[in-house]
Amino acid sequence: MLGSKTHSNKQSVRERSFKITEHPRYKWIVLSNTTLGILMATINSSIVLISLPEIFNGIKLNPLAPQNTSYFLWVLMGYLVVTAVMVVSFGRLGDMYGRARMYNMGFATFTIFSILLSITWLHGGGGAMWLIVMRLGQGLGGALLFANSAALLTDAFPSNQRGLALGINNVAAIAGSFLGLIMGGLLAPISWRAVFLVSVPFGLIGTVWAYIMLHDLGKKIKAKIDVLGNLVFAIGLISILVGITYGLQPYGGHTMGWTNPGVLAALIGGVLTLVSFVAIELKRPAPMMNVRLFKLRPYSAGNLASLLASLGRGGMMFILIIWLQGIWLPQHGYSYSSTPLWAGIYLVPLTIGFLAAGPISGYLSDRFGARPFATGGMVIAALSFILLIYLPVNFAYPVFAGLLLLNGLAMGLFASPNRAGIMNSLPVNERGVGAGMAATFQNSAMVLSIGVFFTLMIFGLQAYLPHALVTGLTHQHVPLHIAEGISTLPPVSLLFAAFLGYNPIAKLIGSSVLGKLPAANAHYLTGRFYFPHLISRPFGHGLTEAFMFAAIACLVAAVASWLRGGKYTASDIDPSSPSDEEFERELGELDPIEPPSKVDVVHQVSGAAATGSSLSTTNRAQQIDTPNA
């Protein structure tokens, strides 16, 4: 007794915390920790968007210079690319070595690279490369968090509560992308390093908390790492995402790089590589991704709907930032230095919509299934995009705020039930890799959406901007040959300038020419009103095409969501695992020769009724819906 007590007192906090997994409130510990992790990761993905001007000023680099465009794009999109590529592999590693362990590693990795991002002493191209590499490392941490958080929640919560739990977690993910805008607007003027350091305290707390409190409830699968599958998948997806990134840059005499042979080779080669990945995985004994999961209609339809919804929503954030920072806010008297903060504030109605609809729709989907809410959400989202088409560029804010709120409600109505439907359809031993593949669809679609939206906007600018530049500049007494030279420049720099909240006119015209102009004309050209007025009409044409694309994507997503079928929940018990009696024999709790007594049989039956855990091997393979808390 004394020895046992002494041994118990010497147990570590982590060893004692294993007992808490049996407590009914353990699932809420999992929810709170995973929500903190996802919130931190998504805030960091958007806080950089709004802080890019201060970050580039801090490292003394002009992001709009032609030779620096690639730096700008990779600081902007590198995090998303790495997260999209690695999340499936990390989900499979979670299935093999423990989801809690991989998730905890994600917290630590993210925190370390957040510190490294803030301590660079380099400037110019060297400083930009440091930021890019550290952002790629931060993306590894984000991928570990995204890949395993949904699987941990699905393990911890019974099927009749997963919609609510995943809804809260999903709302945190989406809300974090908007909270990052406000935080970036507040922190970046103080110090660009604070943009990265703000995550560190939360990362340290989350890392220690996850290490002590989180444990795996599911059974780890025994498998070898599919090196070939991981390699082929990474090459294919990286090729596509890199091709999209460089397709946004001018090539030769073209405004964009979609005719660049290297871009075309990357896109076509990436698609063919992913097709070969599917063929390879079908023949592997222990594949990285069980592609046969897509035979499950709720899983395949939910992922297709998520892909299309992300296509419609992903680029919207960038378009709204350009709209506010580059046009609307300067036209309404805001200085360019203050537009990042106010852009985040004016986008708050979108966040409110997500926060209001996400948990409620998740809770209701637990009772009625995902289909009605996810499908309805996409239909309403399509309607909100169509209404945005008819909104003038110089809008009345109450109308704009109302449409943002409607769009946020629609996306929240879709996101939580759809994610719960995807996770509920997965067998217990495939939840990590299945959640990773779902996150890959979503994150890859975000990058693709940015490419599509930027392309549509640039085509709109190219059609109308050159004439507007020539007439507008000559009207302000700029010499005709200089105005015509400026009008032939690729519009991508003007679009990026609007995104960053810059007025590039002074640099395009040049100080020598500005000095020869009448003072009133020079002041007007470099002030708050000329550049927004210049790009308003061309930007409006691009908006129409971008929002129409988003509306069509959401309507197709609604069809895909409806095809998922009715409410479906896979078994919470691994059908390939041995029966409880075999487990007990392995633990030495049953005599290997003598059968259990009648009292033992009665005890096992009553325990099965109370916990739903003592099921026969046949029952394990059935589709059941048994709460485990």
XYZ file of C-alpha atoms in Angstrom:
629
model
C 0.000 0.000 0.000
C 2.737 2.406 1.021
C 4.826 1.572 -2.027
C 1.841 2.028 -4.276
C 1.061 5.402 -2.682
C 4.681 6.534 -3.058
C 4.682 5.516 -6.714
C 1.432 7.426 -7.243
C 2.906 10.561 -5.659
C 5.883 10.370 -8.005
C 3.729 10.277 -11.104
C 4.188 13.252 -13.387
C 1.420 15.704 -14.085
C 1.144 14.274 -17.598
C 0.798 10.706 -16.279
C -1.939 11.757 -13.883
C -3.678 13.680 -16.640
C -4.360 10.424 -18.496
C -7.166 9.817 -16.015
C -8.979 12.969 -17.109
C -9.767 11.409 -20.495
C -12.434 9.366 -18.678
C -14.063 12.516 -17.314
C -17.188 13.826 -19.091
C -15.596 17.273 -19.359
C -12.479 16.053 -21.165
C -14.126 16.709 -24.520
C -14.441 20.406 -23.622
C -10.720 20.525 -22.817
C -10.050 19.166 -26.302
C -12.416 21.716 -27.842
C -10.890 24.686 -26.001
C -7.306 23.712 -26.838
C -7.943 22.929 -30.513
C -9.950 26.139 -30.859
C -6.998 28.122 -29.469
C -4.647 26.403 -31.919
C -6.833 26.953 -34.972
C -7.559 30.542 -33.964
C -3.834 31.253 -33.640
C -3.051 29.671 -37.018
C -5.780 31.509 -38.917
C -5.096 34.874 -37.278
C -1.509 34.552 -38.506
C -2.640 33.807 -42.049
C -4.562 37.104 -42.286
C -2.604 39.367 -39.935
C 0.197 39.375 -42.520
C -2.184 40.449 -45.296
C -3.026 43.708 -43.607
C 0.515 44.293 -42.286
C 2.480 43.817 -45.505
C 3.182 47.545 -46.047
C 4.764 47.890 -42.592
C 6.610 44.579 -42.929
C 8.196 45.579 -46.235
C 9.001 49.044 -44.880
C 10.661 47.342 -41.912
C 12.981 45.294 -44.124
C 13.456 48.285 -46.483
C 12.055 46.609 -49.606
C 9.667 48.026 -52.192
C 7.246 45.161 -52.946
C 5.916 46.858 -56.087
C 9.275 46.971 -57.889
C 9.193 44.467 -60.791
C 12.130 42.483 -59.421
C 10.425 42.182 -56.009
C 6.997 40.923 -57.103
C 7.909 37.298 -56.427
C 8.945 38.196 -52.865
C 5.582 39.841 -52.344
C 3.635 36.843 -53.662
C 5.576 34.276 -51.648
C 5.295 36.186 -48.370
C 1.594 36.430 -49.165
C 0.914 32.848 -50.307
C 3.803 30.654 -49.098
C 2.049 29.834 -45.804
C -1.075 28.644 -47.643
C 0.928 26.555 -50.102
C 2.864 24.642 -47.418
C -0.255 24.084 -45.317
C -2.181 22.731 -48.303
C 0.627 20.382 -49.350
C 1.547 18.904 -45.959
C -1.778 18.588 -44.172
C -2.657 15.146 -45.632
C 0.716 13.617 -44.767
C 0.523 14.998 -41.230
C -2.990 13.619 -40.876
C -1.740 10.129 -41.760
C 1.155 10.479 -39.321
C -1.412 11.374 -36.669
C -3.297 8.148 -37.400
C -0.054 6.204 -37.075
C 1.765 7.863 -34.159
C -0.962 9.658 -32.273
C -3.054 12.681 -33.171
C -2.405 14.422 -29.864
C 1.355 14.063 -30.323
C 1.334 15.478 -33.860
C -1.035 18.282 -32.862
C 1.224 19.222 -29.959
C 4.215 19.236 -32.293
C 2.289 21.677 -34.476
C 1.822 24.095 -31.577
C 5.540 23.982 -30.780
C 6.634 24.332 -34.421
C 4.328 27.271 -35.029
C 5.603 29.050 -31.922
C 9.285 28.568 -32.773
C 8.904 29.972 -36.289
C 6.806 32.876 -35.005
C 9.789 33.864 -32.854
C 12.224 33.437 -35.757
C 10.046 35.614 -38.011
C 10.419 38.555 -35.643
C 14.190 38.490 -35.123
C 15.595 38.973 -38.612
C 18.334 41.620 -38.946
C 18.453 41.369 -42.754
C 17.133 43.960 -45.203
C 16.124 44.005 -48.853
C 15.991 40.710 -50.718
C 17.793 38.876 -47.906
C 15.194 40.003 -45.374
C 12.387 38.973 -47.719
C 13.933 35.501 -48.194
C 14.232 35.103 -44.418
C 10.545 35.952 -44.005
C 9.541 33.563 -46.788
C 11.510 30.617 -45.354
C 10.237 31.248 -41.829
C 6.664 31.565 -43.124
C 7.093 28.188 -44.832
C 8.196 26.744 -41.493
C 5.226 28.374 -39.793
C 3.071 26.702 -42.440
C 4.394 23.301 -41.296
C 3.143 24.065 -37.794
C -0.192 25.226 -39.180
C -0.527 22.016 -41.214
C 0.064 19.878 -38.095
C -2.647 21.831 -36.257
C -5.175 21.732 -39.098
C -4.574 18.047 -39.853
C -5.216 16.744 -36.351
C -7.599 19.163 -34.616
C -10.752 17.892 -36.350
C -9.747 14.267 -35.742
C -9.131 14.948 -32.022
C -12.557 16.561 -31.734
C -14.243 13.718 -33.593
C -12.606 11.198 -31.245
C -13.562 13.146 -28.116
C -17.175 14.042 -28.909
C -20.070 11.640 -29.467
C -21.694 11.817 -32.877
C -24.740 13.675 -31.530
C -22.491 16.581 -30.393
C -19.837 16.713 -33.110
C -21.636 19.273 -35.227
C -21.658 21.744 -32.346
C -17.988 21.074 -31.466
C -16.740 21.228 -35.044
C -18.945 24.253 -35.614
C -17.338 26.169 -32.774
C -13.894 25.125 -33.987
C -14.703 26.058 -37.565
C -16.118 29.426 -36.542
C -12.869 30.122 -34.672
C -10.945 29.290 -37.849
C -12.975 31.625 -40.027
C -13.311 34.364 -37.409
C -9.546 34.264 -36.876
C -8.987 35.271 -40.490
C -10.994 38.454 -39.858
C -9.662 39.149 -36.374
C -6.183 39.048 -37.874
C -7.080 42.017 -40.066
C -7.945 44.180 -37.056
C -4.958 42.992 -35.027
C -2.622 43.659 -37.943
C -4.038 47.141 -38.344
C -3.395 47.836 -34.649
C 0.012 46.189 -34.240
C 1.775 46.892 -37.541
C 2.045 50.697 -37.006
C 3.607 50.021 -33.584
C 6.138 47.467 -34.876
C 6.065 45.014 -37.739
C 7.792 42.481 -35.482
C 4.809 42.571 -33.116
C 2.712 41.082 -35.931
C 4.595 37.797 -35.437
C 5.366 38.050 -31.729
C 1.690 38.332 -30.768
C 1.281 34.577 -31.372
C 4.147 33.548 -29.111
C 2.434 33.755 -25.664
C -0.570 31.815 -26.951
C 1.719 29.312 -28.637
C 3.693 28.672 -25.447
C 0.537 28.266 -23.355
C -1.062 26.019 -25.973
C 2.039 23.848 -26.341
C 2.345 23.134 -22.604
C -1.412 22.736 -22.179
C -1.683 20.299 -25.102
C 1.311 18.259 -23.892
C -0.118 17.856 -20.404
C -3.827 17.428 -21.118
C -4.394 15.942 -24.574
C -4.220 12.197 -25.163
C -5.289 9.879 -27.930
C -8.641 8.154 -27.505
C -8.522 6.224 -30.754
C -6.350 3.242 -31.573
C -3.179 3.983 -33.551
C -2.898 2.137 -36.833
C 0.163 0.030 -37.576
C 1.552 0.997 -40.968
C 4.729 2.063 -42.698
C 5.158 5.583 -43.976
C 4.186 5.706 -47.646
C 7.282 7.542 -48.875
C 6.392 7.222 -52.568
C 2.826 8.408 -52.059
C 3.909 11.376 -49.951
C 6.541 12.378 -52.495
C 4.280 12.111 -55.550
C 1.441 13.972 -53.846
C 3.744 16.774 -52.675
C 5.323 17.190 -56.132
C 1.936 17.302 -57.859
C 0.285 19.772 -55.500
C 3.360 22.007 -55.198
C 3.598 22.179 -59.001
C -0.003 23.346 -59.304
C 0.161 25.891 -56.490
C 3.517 27.291 -57.626
C 2.171 27.526 -61.172
C -0.813 29.533 -59.905
C 1.484 31.830 -57.921
C 3.739 32.640 -60.880
C 0.783 32.879 -63.236
C -0.133 36.121 -61.477
C 3.119 37.775 -62.563
C 3.634 39.468 -65.968
C 5.429 37.440 -68.627
C 6.980 38.899 -71.762
C 4.502 41.305 -73.292
C 1.555 39.762 -71.448
C -0.119 41.230 -68.382
C -0.054 37.852 -66.633
C 2.007 34.683 -66.751
C -0.603 32.140 -67.848
C 1.115 31.800 -71.239
C 4.521 31.258 -69.619
C 5.757 27.783 -70.698
C 7.070 27.193 -67.174
C 3.677 27.998 -65.645
C 1.856 25.778 -68.154
C 4.323 22.948 -67.529
C 3.857 23.278 -63.768
C 0.055 23.242 -63.998
C -0.251 20.403 -66.521
C 2.536 18.375 -64.929
C 0.995 18.849 -61.486
C -2.400 17.585 -62.626
C -0.870 14.545 -64.329
C 1.223 13.826 -61.236
C -1.854 13.874 -58.997
C -3.631 11.502 -61.392
C -0.668 9.131 -61.116
C -0.826 9.564 -57.317
C -4.349 8.110 -57.297
C -3.213 5.141 -59.399
C -0.228 4.542 -57.119
C -2.267 4.743 -53.916
C -4.800 2.188 -55.179
C -1.991 -0.384 -55.404
C -0.143 0.431 -52.173
C -0.662 -1.955 -49.213
C -0.471 0.949 -46.735
C -1.291 4.100 -48.723
C -0.758 7.623 -47.462
C -4.313 8.424 -48.507
C -7.018 5.801 -48.764
C -8.579 7.120 -51.969
C -11.364 4.553 -51.572
C -12.779 6.897 -48.928
C -14.202 8.860 -51.827
C -16.584 5.970 -52.436
C -18.359 7.254 -49.323
C -20.895 9.653 -50.798
C -21.137 11.925 -47.711
C -17.347 12.282 -47.686
C -16.842 12.910 -51.413
C -19.850 15.237 -51.740
C -18.848 17.188 -48.624
C -15.296 17.658 -49.876
C -16.484 18.752 -53.321
C -18.831 21.266 -51.709
C -15.988 22.522 -49.487
C -13.685 22.891 -52.493
C -16.248 24.927 -54.435
C -17.217 27.047 -51.421
C -13.547 27.887 -50.807
C -13.173 28.781 -54.485
C -16.006 31.254 -54.088
C -14.913 32.617 -50.706
C -11.103 32.433 -50.785
C -10.328 35.359 -53.056
C -13.165 37.458 -51.655
C -11.006 38.575 -48.714
C -8.409 40.050 -51.064
C -11.033 41.738 -53.230
C -12.704 43.336 -50.213
C -9.351 44.573 -48.868
C -8.496 46.110 -52.253
C -11.955 47.645 -52.461
C -11.693 49.252 -49.028
C -7.984 50.131 -48.789
C -7.392 51.178 -52.365
C -10.667 52.907 -53.248
C -13.463 53.410 -50.722
C -11.575 54.498 -47.602
C -9.328 57.082 -49.346
C -12.376 58.439 -51.173
C -14.041 58.956 -47.802
C -11.166 60.896 -46.298
C -9.036 58.182 -44.658
C -5.272 58.501 -45.003
C -3.435 55.639 -46.656
C -1.540 54.946 -43.425
C -4.798 54.309 -41.537
C -6.614 52.243 -44.169
C -5.334 48.794 -42.997
C -6.911 49.190 -39.550
C -10.166 50.621 -40.852
C -10.441 47.951 -43.534
C -10.423 45.318 -40.779
C -13.002 47.257 -38.755
C -15.362 47.731 -41.685
C -15.253 43.986 -42.418
C -16.513 43.093 -38.915
C -20.114 42.356 -40.103
C -18.731 39.408 -42.068
C -17.200 38.010 -38.867
C -20.402 38.583 -36.898
C -22.314 36.532 -39.455
C -19.878 33.619 -39.129
C -19.936 33.763 -35.342
C -23.729 33.827 -35.202
C -24.524 31.086 -37.704
C -21.655 28.617 -37.192
C -22.405 27.083 -33.763
C -26.190 27.197 -34.261
C -26.081 25.421 -37.613
C -23.603 22.892 -36.196
C -25.933 22.154 -33.282
C -28.960 21.773 -35.559
C -27.047 19.535 -37.972
C -26.444 17.104 -35.082
C -30.215 16.572 -34.999
C -31.260 16.916 -38.630
C -28.126 16.186 -40.649
C -25.813 18.441 -42.652
C -27.639 18.556 -45.987
C -30.378 21.178 -45.428
C -28.109 23.677 -43.661
C -25.010 23.305 -45.859
C -27.060 23.424 -49.060
C -29.141 26.374 -47.887
C -25.992 28.221 -46.832
C -24.513 27.945 -50.313
C -27.706 29.151 -51.980
C -27.814 32.211 -49.711
C -24.091 32.850 -50.296
C -24.684 32.831 -54.062
C -27.501 35.339 -53.569
C -25.223 37.627 -51.520
C -22.569 37.587 -54.273
C -25.184 38.443 -56.904
C -26.403 41.367 -54.796
C -22.798 42.581 -54.383
C -22.570 42.838 -58.184
C -25.222 45.568 -58.160
C -23.509 47.526 -55.392
C -21.737 50.638 -56.734
C -17.987 50.912 -56.122
C -18.589 54.011 -54.023
C -21.276 52.340 -51.925
C -23.343 53.391 -48.925
C -21.787 51.531 -45.996
C -25.047 50.298 -44.309
C -25.968 48.428 -47.501
C -22.423 47.033 -47.816
C -22.444 45.955 -44.164
C -25.819 44.241 -44.622
C -24.541 42.219 -47.586
C -21.387 41.281 -45.663
C -23.539 40.102 -42.757
C -25.697 38.046 -45.126
C -22.621 36.455 -46.684
C -21.131 35.696 -43.254
C -24.386 34.087 -42.087
C -24.505 31.995 -45.263
C -20.909 30.796 -44.992
C -21.358 30.023 -41.281
C -24.551 28.132 -42.083
C -22.598 25.996 -44.572
C -19.198 25.519 -42.951
C -20.022 23.851 -39.620
C -22.558 21.245 -40.852
C -20.431 20.437 -43.880
C -17.330 19.805 -41.772
C -19.319 17.713 -39.291
C -20.817 15.726 -42.175
C -17.351 15.013 -43.574
C -15.919 13.909 -40.224
C -18.961 11.825 -39.268
C -18.622 9.841 -42.500
C -15.066 8.689 -41.732
C -14.165 5.366 -40.085
C -12.331 5.892 -36.812
C -8.980 4.650 -38.158
C -9.110 7.076 -41.127
C -10.075 10.287 -39.336
C -6.634 11.885 -39.340
C -5.851 11.423 -43.025
C -9.491 12.062 -43.961
C -9.488 15.368 -42.086
C -6.143 16.195 -43.700
C -7.500 15.602 -47.179
C -10.528 17.788 -46.390
C -8.199 20.569 -45.227
C -6.094 20.138 -48.385
C -9.157 20.650 -50.568
C -10.054 23.785 -48.630
C -6.551 25.312 -48.498
C -5.708 24.451 -52.109
C -8.964 26.023 -53.217
C -8.022 29.172 -51.299
C -4.816 29.514 -53.350
C -6.658 28.686 -56.576
C -9.366 31.204 -55.683
C -6.785 33.946 -55.156
C -5.381 33.161 -58.598
C -8.824 33.223 -60.222
C -9.976 36.436 -58.495
C -6.720 38.279 -59.194
C -6.810 37.127 -62.819
C -10.372 38.347 -63.326
C -9.556 41.662 -61.656
C -6.423 42.181 -63.772
C -8.294 41.376 -66.995
C -10.930 43.922 -65.975
C -8.253 46.521 -65.293
C -6.447 45.764 -68.544
C -9.611 46.346 -70.578
C -10.408 49.793 -69.174
C -7.378 51.128 -67.260
C -5.022 52.193 -70.106
C -7.565 54.650 -71.584
C -8.428 55.969 -68.102
C -4.732 56.538 -67.366
C -4.047 58.457 -70.563
C -7.102 60.712 -70.321
C -6.785 61.248 -66.562
C -3.063 62.049 -66.537
C -3.117 64.327 -69.569
C -6.070 66.174 -68.047
C -3.735 66.973 -65.125
C -1.087 68.331 -67.571
C 1.139 65.227 -67.546
C 2.920 65.043 -70.957
C 1.208 62.689 -73.419
C 4.243 60.455 -74.036
C 4.688 59.872 -70.279
C 0.981 59.148 -69.810
C 1.022 56.677 -72.704
C 4.130 54.979 -71.291
C 2.473 54.562 -67.914
C -0.691 53.190 -69.543
C 1.275 50.325 -71.147
C 2.590 49.037 -67.801
C 1.108 45.758 -66.511
C -1.877 46.520 -64.247
C -0.780 43.927 -61.683
C 1.387 46.521 -59.899
C -1.562 48.907 -59.597
C -3.709 46.078 -58.234
C -1.062 45.129 -55.675
C -0.691 48.805 -54.755
C -4.417 49.018 -54.058
C -4.171 45.825 -52.009
C -1.328 47.242 -49.947
C -2.995 50.635 -49.524
C -0.337 52.484 -51.543
C -0.714 55.381 -53.961
C 1.791 54.491 -56.722
C 1.115 57.496 -58.969
C 4.018 59.598 -57.639
C 6.497 56.812 -58.373
C 5.039 56.093 -61.823
C 5.160 59.733 -62.909
C 8.513 60.508 -61.296
C 9.576 63.419 -59.135
C 11.144 65.312 -62.060
C 7.843 65.429 -63.950
C 5.806 66.180 -60.835
C 8.091 69.125 -60.072
C 7.213 70.725 -63.425
C 3.448 70.413 -62.949
C 1.295 73.137 -61.386
C 1.249 72.643 -57.606
C -2.502 72.009 -57.509
C -2.277 69.282 -60.162
C 0.719 67.601 -58.516
C -1.034 67.649 -55.149
C -4.200 66.145 -56.653
C -2.319 63.349 -58.443
C -0.476 62.285 -55.272
C -3.371 62.859 -52.864
C -6.135 60.572 -51.613
C -8.623 61.007 -54.451
C -7.028 60.646 -57.878
C -5.800 57.027 -57.675
C -9.069 55.660 -56.172
C -11.083 57.586 -58.770
C -8.762 56.327 -61.536
C -9.231 52.623 -60.817
C -12.884 52.736 -59.646
C -14.499 52.091 -63.032
C -12.011 49.419 -64.230
C -12.145 47.834 -60.770
C -15.951 47.748 -60.946
C -15.836 45.689 -64.154
C -13.447 43.235 -62.518
C -15.703 43.035 -59.461
C -18.649 41.990 -61.614
C -16.719 39.085 -63.133
C -15.218 38.001 -59.784
C -18.524 38.016 -57.894
C -20.287 36.228 -60.751
C -17.646 33.488 -60.580
C -18.129 33.251 -56.806
C -21.920 32.993 -57.183
C -21.635 30.182 -59.744
C -19.132 28.304 -57.543
C -21.522 28.541 -54.571
C -24.501 27.297 -56.594
C -22.524 24.263 -57.800
C -21.410 23.723 -54.191
C -25.092 23.710 -53.168
C -25.792 20.933 -55.689
C -22.781 18.928 -54.435
C -23.930 19.406 -50.844
C -27.435 18.155 -51.629
C -25.997 15.005 -53.233
C -24.438 13.950 -49.911
C -27.707 12.265 -48.939
C -29.380 12.166 -45.561
C -27.890 12.027 -42.095
C -25.036 9.526 -41.894
C -22.650 8.583 -39.091
C -19.905 5.985 -39.395
C -19.122 3.697 -36.491
C -17.109 5.094 -33.582
C -15.519 1.642 -33.221
C -12.718 0.463 -35.467
C -14.185 -2.551 -37.321
C -10.717 -3.972 -37.893
C -9.849 -4.032 -34.192
C -10.304 -7.133 -32.024
C -13.288 -7.591 -29.753
C -13.253 -6.267 -26.196
C -12.705 -9.794 -24.906
C -9.551 -10.075 -27.013
C -8.376 -6.703 -25.732
C -8.904 -7.886 -22.155
C -6.993 -11.087 -22.798
C -4.084 -9.039 -24.139
C -4.142 -7.026 -20.921
C -4.307 -10.185 -18.802
C -7.679 -9.254 -17.343
C -9.336 -12.523 -18.437
C -8.150 -16.052 -17.829
C -6.900 -17.385 -21.170
C -8.398 -20.843 -20.495
C -11.408 -20.527 -18.229
C -14.498 -18.779 -19.636
C -15.895 -15.854 -17.637
C -18.499 -16.556 -14.977
C -22.172 -15.604 -15.244
C -21.498 -12.649 -12.969
C -18.792 -11.465 -15.363
C -21.139 -11.888 -18.310
C -23.848 -9.834 -16.584
C -21.253 -7.182 -15.673
C -20.019 -6.989 -19.274
C -23.553 -6.697 -20.664
C -24.514 -3.965 -18.192
C -21.267 -2.141 -18.960
C -22.020 -2.293 -22.659
C -25.442 -0.776 -22.064
C -23.929 2.042 -20.022
C -20.949 2.952 -22.205
C -21.581 1.463 -25.606
C -18.020 0.083 -25.541
C -18.466 -3.738 -25.209
C -19.490 -4.630 -28.714
C -18.898 -7.797 -30.617
C -16.731 -7.840 -33.690
C -19.865 -8.011 -35.825
C -21.441 -5.040 -34.076
C -18.249 -3.039 -34.526
C -18.712 -3.131 -38.284
C -22.255 -1.816 -38.092
C -23.218 1.819 -38.588
C -24.005 2.995 -35.061
C -24.553 6.254 -33.247
C -23.579 5.646 -29.633
C -22.546 8.578 -27.419
C -19.367 7.923 -25.466
C -19.762 10.722 -22.953
